[in-house]
């Protein structure tokens, strides 16, 4: 069964360090999403790609977060410098089309900032 | 007022019970309504997907949407310990307004 792959599953870092997360969506899915989920909260969209183009990054803290999907396939989310409040689960999801709520999520990357 | 309100629970029921999970929303533009299930330390998975008002049934799960009341529900019949998870409601407006808005999630535990 096709899955969204994410790595690393767990990351512990100290504040002010750089951290990066990688996502490989389901093959053929043109739309890719990065969500942040704080413990006890629902996922919140950070950035949405359609192929290699950013469609929505209105909630991405651009002073420290960056995301890219250079070839329209896999994607990287970077945080530099990490802050204590960045501790959360970072979820990648993909969908066949942009105007559907049928998202397929990866298992997530749990970040702890000390 | 948040766009989507969901009681976080936790909700604990005995095996075999009927479970009712609910969300309310304020944005009348929402047309697509979803329920995601999230097991501990895993990503959410889509459970139910409905458009506009009405009911949809899939096995032991029934999703209801009442747009006039801005209220959606998920019912689980004959609940099983394997149903223990966090249930997230999500909704979007469709078309160019397709951004998903999630509720906080309700933590459900089904006790054997």
mmCIF file of C-alpha atoms in Angstrom:
data_model
loop_
_atom_site.group_PDB
_atom_site.id
_atom_site.type_symbol
_atom_site.label_atom_id
_atom_site.label_comp_id
_atom_site.label_asym_id
_atom_site.label_seq_id
_atom_site.Cartn_x
_atom_site.Cartn_y
_atom_site.Cartn_z
ATOM 1 C CA UNK A 1 0.000 0.000 0.000
ATOM 2 C CA UNK A 2 1.362 3.424 -0.956
ATOM 3 C CA UNK A 3 2.373 5.594 1.968
ATOM 4 C CA UNK A 4 3.708 9.033 2.669
ATOM 5 C CA UNK A 5 7.245 8.631 3.973
ATOM 6 C CA UNK A 6 8.705 11.029 6.521
ATOM 7 C CA UNK A 7 12.045 11.237 8.286
ATOM 8 C CA UNK A 8 13.278 11.476 10.900
ATOM 9 C CA UNK A 9 10.486 10.108 13.114
ATOM 10 C CA UNK A 10 11.974 11.793 16.170
ATOM 11 C CA UNK A 11 14.344 14.727 16.510
ATOM 12 C CA UNK A 12 15.711 16.307 19.662
ATOM 13 C CA UNK A 13 17.622 19.523 19.249
ATOM 14 C CA UNK A 14 18.729 22.493 21.269
ATOM 15 C CA UNK A 15 17.270 25.918 20.689
ATOM 16 C CA UNK A 16 19.037 28.011 18.052
ATOM 17 C CA UNK A 17 20.056 24.889 16.133
ATOM 18 C CA UNK A 18 18.896 24.083 12.620
ATOM 19 C CA UNK A 19 16.616 21.141 11.917
ATOM 20 C CA UNK A 20 15.247 19.651 8.702
ATOM 21 C CA UNK A 21 12.439 17.241 7.922
ATOM 22 C CA UNK A 22 11.970 15.273 4.740
ATOM 23 C CA UNK A 23 8.809 13.986 3.085
ATOM 24 C CA UNK A 24 8.180 11.715 0.110
ATOM 25 C CA UNK A 25 4.513 11.793 -0.915
ATOM 26 C CA UNK A 26 2.494 9.055 -2.547
ATOM 27 C CA UNK A 27 3.530 8.650 -6.157
ATOM 28 C CA UNK A 28 1.347 10.706 -8.473
ATOM 29 C CA UNK A 29 0.080 13.053 -5.781
ATOM 30 C CA UNK A 30 0.620 16.575 -7.037
ATOM 31 C CA UNK A 31 -0.395 18.331 -3.837
ATOM 32 C CA UNK A 32 1.815 18.192 -0.765
ATOM 33 C CA UNK A 33 1.146 19.725 2.640
ATOM 34 C CA UNK A 34 3.168 20.382 5.768
ATOM 35 C CA UNK A 35 1.157 20.611 8.960
ATOM 36 C CA UNK A 36 2.210 21.312 12.527
ATOM 37 C CA UNK A 37 0.348 19.609 15.352
ATOM 38 C CA UNK A 38 0.929 20.755 18.898
ATOM 39 C CA UNK A 39 0.031 18.192 21.565
ATOM 40 C CA UNK A 40 -3.707 18.292 22.246
ATOM 41 C CA UNK A 41 -4.464 20.381 19.164
ATOM 42 C CA UNK A 42 -5.552 19.687 15.621
ATOM 43 C CA UNK A 43 -3.093 19.978 12.723
ATOM 44 C CA UNK A 44 -2.493 23.479 11.368
ATOM 45 C CA UNK A 45 -1.358 24.049 7.812
ATOM 46 C CA UNK A 46 2.109 25.523 7.420
ATOM 47 C CA UNK A 47 2.561 25.278 3.668
ATOM 48 C CA UNK A 48 0.873 23.722 0.653
ATOM 49 C CA UNK A 49 2.541 22.876 -2.648
ATOM 50 C CA UNK A 50 0.967 22.179 -5.994
ATOM 51 C CA UNK A 51 3.730 20.381 -7.872
ATOM 52 C CA UNK A 52 6.792 22.540 -7.147
ATOM 53 C CA UNK A 53 4.862 25.779 -6.532
ATOM 54 C CA UNK A 54 3.805 27.146 -3.173
ATOM 55 C CA UNK A 55 0.036 27.591 -3.086
ATOM 56 C CA UNK A 56 -0.389 28.685 0.519
ATOM 57 C CA UNK A 57 2.280 29.593 3.048
ATOM 58 C CA UNK A 58 0.302 32.214 4.921
ATOM 59 C CA UNK A 59 0.815 30.451 8.289
ATOM 60 C CA UNK A 60 4.496 29.651 7.781
ATOM 61 C CA UNK A 61 6.763 31.699 10.094
ATOM 62 C CA UNK A 62 9.015 32.765 7.281
ATOM 63 C CA UNK A 63 11.654 34.343 9.495
ATOM 64 C CA UNK A 64 12.716 30.885 10.641
ATOM 65 C CA UNK A 65 10.864 28.293 8.556
ATOM 66 C CA UNK A 66 11.447 27.423 4.934
ATOM 67 C CA UNK A 67 10.036 24.710 2.688
ATOM 68 C CA UNK A 68 10.888 23.527 -0.753
ATOM 69 C CA UNK A 69 9.751 20.951 -3.278
ATOM 70 C CA UNK A 70 12.266 21.480 -6.007
ATOM 71 C CA UNK A 71 11.303 18.760 -8.480
ATOM 72 C CA UNK A 72 7.673 18.551 -7.507
ATOM 73 C CA UNK A 73 8.137 15.237 -5.733
ATOM 74 C CA UNK A 74 9.763 15.088 -2.292
ATOM 75 C CA UNK A 75 9.924 18.049 0.029
ATOM 76 C CA UNK A 76 12.025 19.456 2.858
ATOM 77 C CA UNK A 77 10.884 21.636 5.750
ATOM 78 C CA UNK A 78 13.627 23.504 7.584
ATOM 79 C CA UNK A 79 13.652 25.428 10.842
ATOM 80 C CA UNK A 80 16.541 27.747 11.641
ATOM 81 C CA UNK A 81 16.980 28.674 14.411
ATOM 82 C CA UNK A 82 14.726 26.340 16.383
ATOM 83 C CA UNK A 83 12.875 27.802 19.360
ATOM 84 C CA UNK A 84 11.325 26.103 22.377
ATOM 85 C CA UNK A 85 7.829 26.775 21.009
ATOM 86 C CA UNK A 86 8.594 24.774 17.867
ATOM 87 C CA UNK A 87 8.279 21.518 19.784
ATOM 88 C CA UNK A 88 5.476 19.701 17.971
ATOM 89 C CA UNK A 89 4.643 16.949 15.501
ATOM 90 C CA UNK A 90 5.368 17.937 11.920
ATOM 91 C CA UNK A 91 3.059 16.094 9.575
ATOM 92 C CA UNK A 92 3.415 15.753 5.838
ATOM 93 C CA UNK A 93 0.385 14.881 3.748
ATOM 94 C CA UNK A 94 -0.341 14.479 0.077
ATOM 95 C CA UNK A 95 -3.424 14.357 -2.088
ATOM 96 C CA UNK A 96 -4.169 13.585 -5.709
ATOM 97 C CA UNK A 97 -5.874 16.932 -6.227
ATOM 98 C CA UNK A 98 -5.824 20.220 -4.341
ATOM 99 C CA UNK A 99 -9.565 20.696 -3.924
ATOM 100 C CA UNK A 100 -10.211 17.580 -1.914
ATOM 101 C CA UNK A 101 -10.193 16.892 1.793
ATOM 102 C CA UNK A 102 -8.880 13.394 1.187
ATOM 103 C CA UNK A 103 -5.396 13.815 2.548
ATOM 104 C CA UNK A 104 -2.980 10.966 3.165
ATOM 105 C CA UNK A 105 -0.717 11.679 6.109
ATOM 106 C CA UNK A 106 2.680 10.337 6.966
ATOM 107 C CA UNK A 107 3.528 9.143 10.465
ATOM 108 C CA UNK A 108 4.985 12.521 11.338
ATOM 109 C CA UNK A 109 8.258 13.857 12.708
ATOM 110 C CA UNK A 110 8.174 14.662 16.392
ATOM 111 C CA UNK A 111 10.440 17.573 17.287
ATOM 112 C CA UNK A 112 11.582 18.368 20.804
ATOM 113 C CA UNK A 113 13.502 21.591 21.309
ATOM 114 C CA UNK A 114 15.470 21.813 24.546
ATOM 115 C CA UNK B 1 -14.720 32.027 18.633
ATOM 116 C CA UNK B 2 -12.723 29.416 16.760
ATOM 117 C CA UNK B 3 -14.024 28.338 13.359
ATOM 118 C CA UNK B 4 -14.312 24.711 14.482
ATOM 119 C CA UNK B 5 -15.082 23.657 18.040
ATOM 120 C CA UNK B 6 -14.610 20.103 19.236
ATOM 121 C CA UNK B 7 -14.848 18.789 22.777
ATOM 122 C CA UNK B 8 -11.400 17.316 23.513
ATOM 123 C CA UNK B 9 -12.785 14.781 25.984
ATOM 124 C CA UNK B 10 -11.323 12.461 27.050
ATOM 125 C CA UNK B 11 -14.188 10.066 26.454
ATOM 126 C CA UNK B 12 -14.094 6.587 28.002
ATOM 127 C CA UNK B 13 -16.694 3.949 27.138
ATOM 128 C CA UNK B 14 -17.097 0.189 27.606
ATOM 129 C CA UNK B 15 -16.684 -2.142 24.667
ATOM 130 C CA UNK B 16 -19.884 -2.436 22.653
ATOM 131 C CA UNK B 17 -21.135 1.055 23.506
ATOM 132 C CA UNK B 18 -22.422 3.524 20.945
ATOM 133 C CA UNK B 19 -20.099 6.511 20.749
ATOM 134 C CA UNK B 20 -21.136 9.985 19.632
ATOM 135 C CA UNK B 21 -18.498 12.539 18.665
ATOM 136 C CA UNK B 22 -19.418 16.080 17.657
ATOM 137 C CA UNK B 23 -18.123 19.313 16.199
ATOM 138 C CA UNK B 24 -19.682 22.703 15.706
ATOM 139 C CA UNK B 25 -18.503 25.328 13.277
ATOM 140 C CA UNK B 26 -19.121 28.963 12.509
ATOM 141 C CA UNK B 27 -18.154 29.314 8.835
ATOM 142 C CA UNK B 28 -21.252 28.837 6.682
ATOM 143 C CA UNK B 29 -19.033 28.402 3.609
ATOM 144 C CA UNK B 30 -17.921 24.952 4.755
ATOM 145 C CA UNK B 31 -19.326 22.288 2.439
ATOM 146 C CA UNK B 32 -16.989 19.310 2.840
ATOM 147 C CA UNK B 33 -16.835 17.535 6.170
ATOM 148 C CA UNK B 34 -14.389 14.862 7.215
ATOM 149 C CA UNK B 35 -13.513 12.719 10.180
ATOM 150 C CA UNK B 36 -9.934 11.617 10.665
ATOM 151 C CA UNK B 37 -8.762 9.004 13.140
ATOM 152 C CA UNK B 38 -5.338 9.389 14.739
ATOM 153 C CA UNK B 39 -3.728 6.642 16.756
ATOM 154 C CA UNK B 40 -1.105 7.593 19.323
ATOM 155 C CA UNK B 41 2.169 8.728 17.721
ATOM 156 C CA UNK B 42 0.766 8.244 14.208
ATOM 157 C CA UNK B 43 -0.493 10.536 11.485
ATOM 158 C CA UNK B 44 -4.245 11.040 10.950
ATOM 159 C CA UNK B 45 -6.082 8.754 8.539
ATOM 160 C CA UNK B 46 -9.291 9.630 6.742
ATOM 161 C CA UNK B 47 -12.281 7.796 8.170
ATOM 162 C CA UNK B 48 -15.349 9.483 6.685
ATOM 163 C CA UNK B 49 -15.931 12.105 3.995
ATOM 164 C CA UNK B 50 -19.272 13.815 3.394
ATOM 165 C CA UNK B 51 -20.487 16.649 1.234
ATOM 166 C CA UNK B 52 -23.162 19.101 2.406
ATOM 167 C CA UNK B 53 -25.921 17.908 4.718
ATOM 168 C CA UNK B 54 -27.070 14.359 5.307
ATOM 169 C CA UNK B 55 -25.886 11.017 6.573
ATOM 170 C CA UNK B 56 -23.219 8.619 5.391
ATOM 171 C CA UNK B 57 -22.713 5.139 6.722
ATOM 172 C CA UNK B 58 -19.667 2.892 6.457
ATOM 173 C CA UNK B 59 -19.786 -0.270 8.491
ATOM 174 C CA UNK B 60 -19.976 0.639 12.167
ATOM 175 C CA UNK B 61 -19.426 4.331 11.439
ATOM 176 C CA UNK B 62 -22.069 6.932 10.576
ATOM 177 C CA UNK B 63 -21.333 10.562 9.799
ATOM 178 C CA UNK B 64 -24.068 13.176 10.035
ATOM 179 C CA UNK B 65 -23.991 16.762 8.854
ATOM 180 C CA UNK B 66 -26.592 19.371 9.791
ATOM 181 C CA UNK B 67 -25.618 22.552 7.963
ATOM 182 C CA UNK B 68 -28.605 24.481 9.308
ATOM 183 C CA UNK B 69 -27.263 23.993 12.839
ATOM 184 C CA UNK B 70 -23.594 24.014 11.795
ATOM 185 C CA UNK B 71 -23.161 20.720 13.593
ATOM 186 C CA UNK B 72 -21.531 17.455 12.538
ATOM 187 C CA UNK B 73 -21.431 14.111 14.290
ATOM 188 C CA UNK B 74 -19.685 10.775 14.055
ATOM 189 C CA UNK B 75 -21.366 7.728 15.546
ATOM 190 C CA UNK B 76 -19.520 4.499 16.243
ATOM 191 C CA UNK B 77 -21.681 1.438 16.855
ATOM 192 C CA UNK B 78 -20.492 -1.621 18.759
ATOM 193 C CA UNK B 79 -17.288 0.167 19.726
ATOM 194 C CA UNK B 80 -14.133 -1.931 19.977
ATOM 195 C CA UNK B 81 -10.878 -1.409 21.894
ATOM 196 C CA UNK B 82 -9.216 -0.930 18.482
ATOM 197 C CA UNK B 83 -11.349 2.218 18.066
ATOM 198 C CA UNK B 84 -9.361 3.858 20.869
ATOM 199 C CA UNK B 85 -7.792 6.895 19.213
ATOM 200 C CA UNK B 86 -8.166 10.627 18.766
ATOM 201 C CA UNK B 87 -10.914 11.604 16.340
ATOM 202 C CA UNK B 88 -10.450 14.863 14.453
ATOM 203 C CA UNK B 89 -13.186 16.611 12.556
ATOM 204 C CA UNK B 90 -12.119 18.672 9.558
ATOM 205 C CA UNK B 91 -13.942 20.817 7.045
ATOM 206 C CA UNK B 92 -13.408 22.994 4.015
ATOM 207 C CA UNK B 93 -15.295 25.253 1.689
ATOM 208 C CA UNK B 94 -14.374 23.525 -1.533
ATOM 209 C CA UNK B 95 -13.469 25.221 -4.809
ATOM 210 C CA UNK B 96 -10.884 27.925 -4.224
ATOM 211 C CA UNK B 97 -11.661 27.828 -0.503
ATOM 212 C CA UNK B 98 -10.538 24.256 0.018
ATOM 213 C CA UNK B 99 -8.160 24.793 2.962
ATOM 214 C CA UNK B 100 -8.907 22.239 5.665
ATOM 215 C CA UNK B 101 -9.707 23.470 9.153
ATOM 216 C CA UNK B 102 -9.336 20.847 11.872
ATOM 217 C CA UNK B 103 -10.929 20.575 15.276
ATOM 218 C CA UNK B 104 -8.771 19.895 18.332
ATOM 219 C CA UNK B 105 -9.682 16.217 18.352
ATOM 220 C CA UNK B 106 -11.527 14.043 20.887
ATOM 221 C CA UNK B 107 -9.555 11.333 22.678
ATOM 222 C CA UNK B 108 -11.634 8.143 22.854
ATOM 223 C CA UNK B 109 -10.808 5.091 24.938
ATOM 224 C CA UNK B 110 -12.873 1.921 24.565
ATOM 225 C CA UNK B 111 -12.390 -0.358 27.547
ATOM 226 C CA UNK B 112 -12.596 -4.156 27.077
#
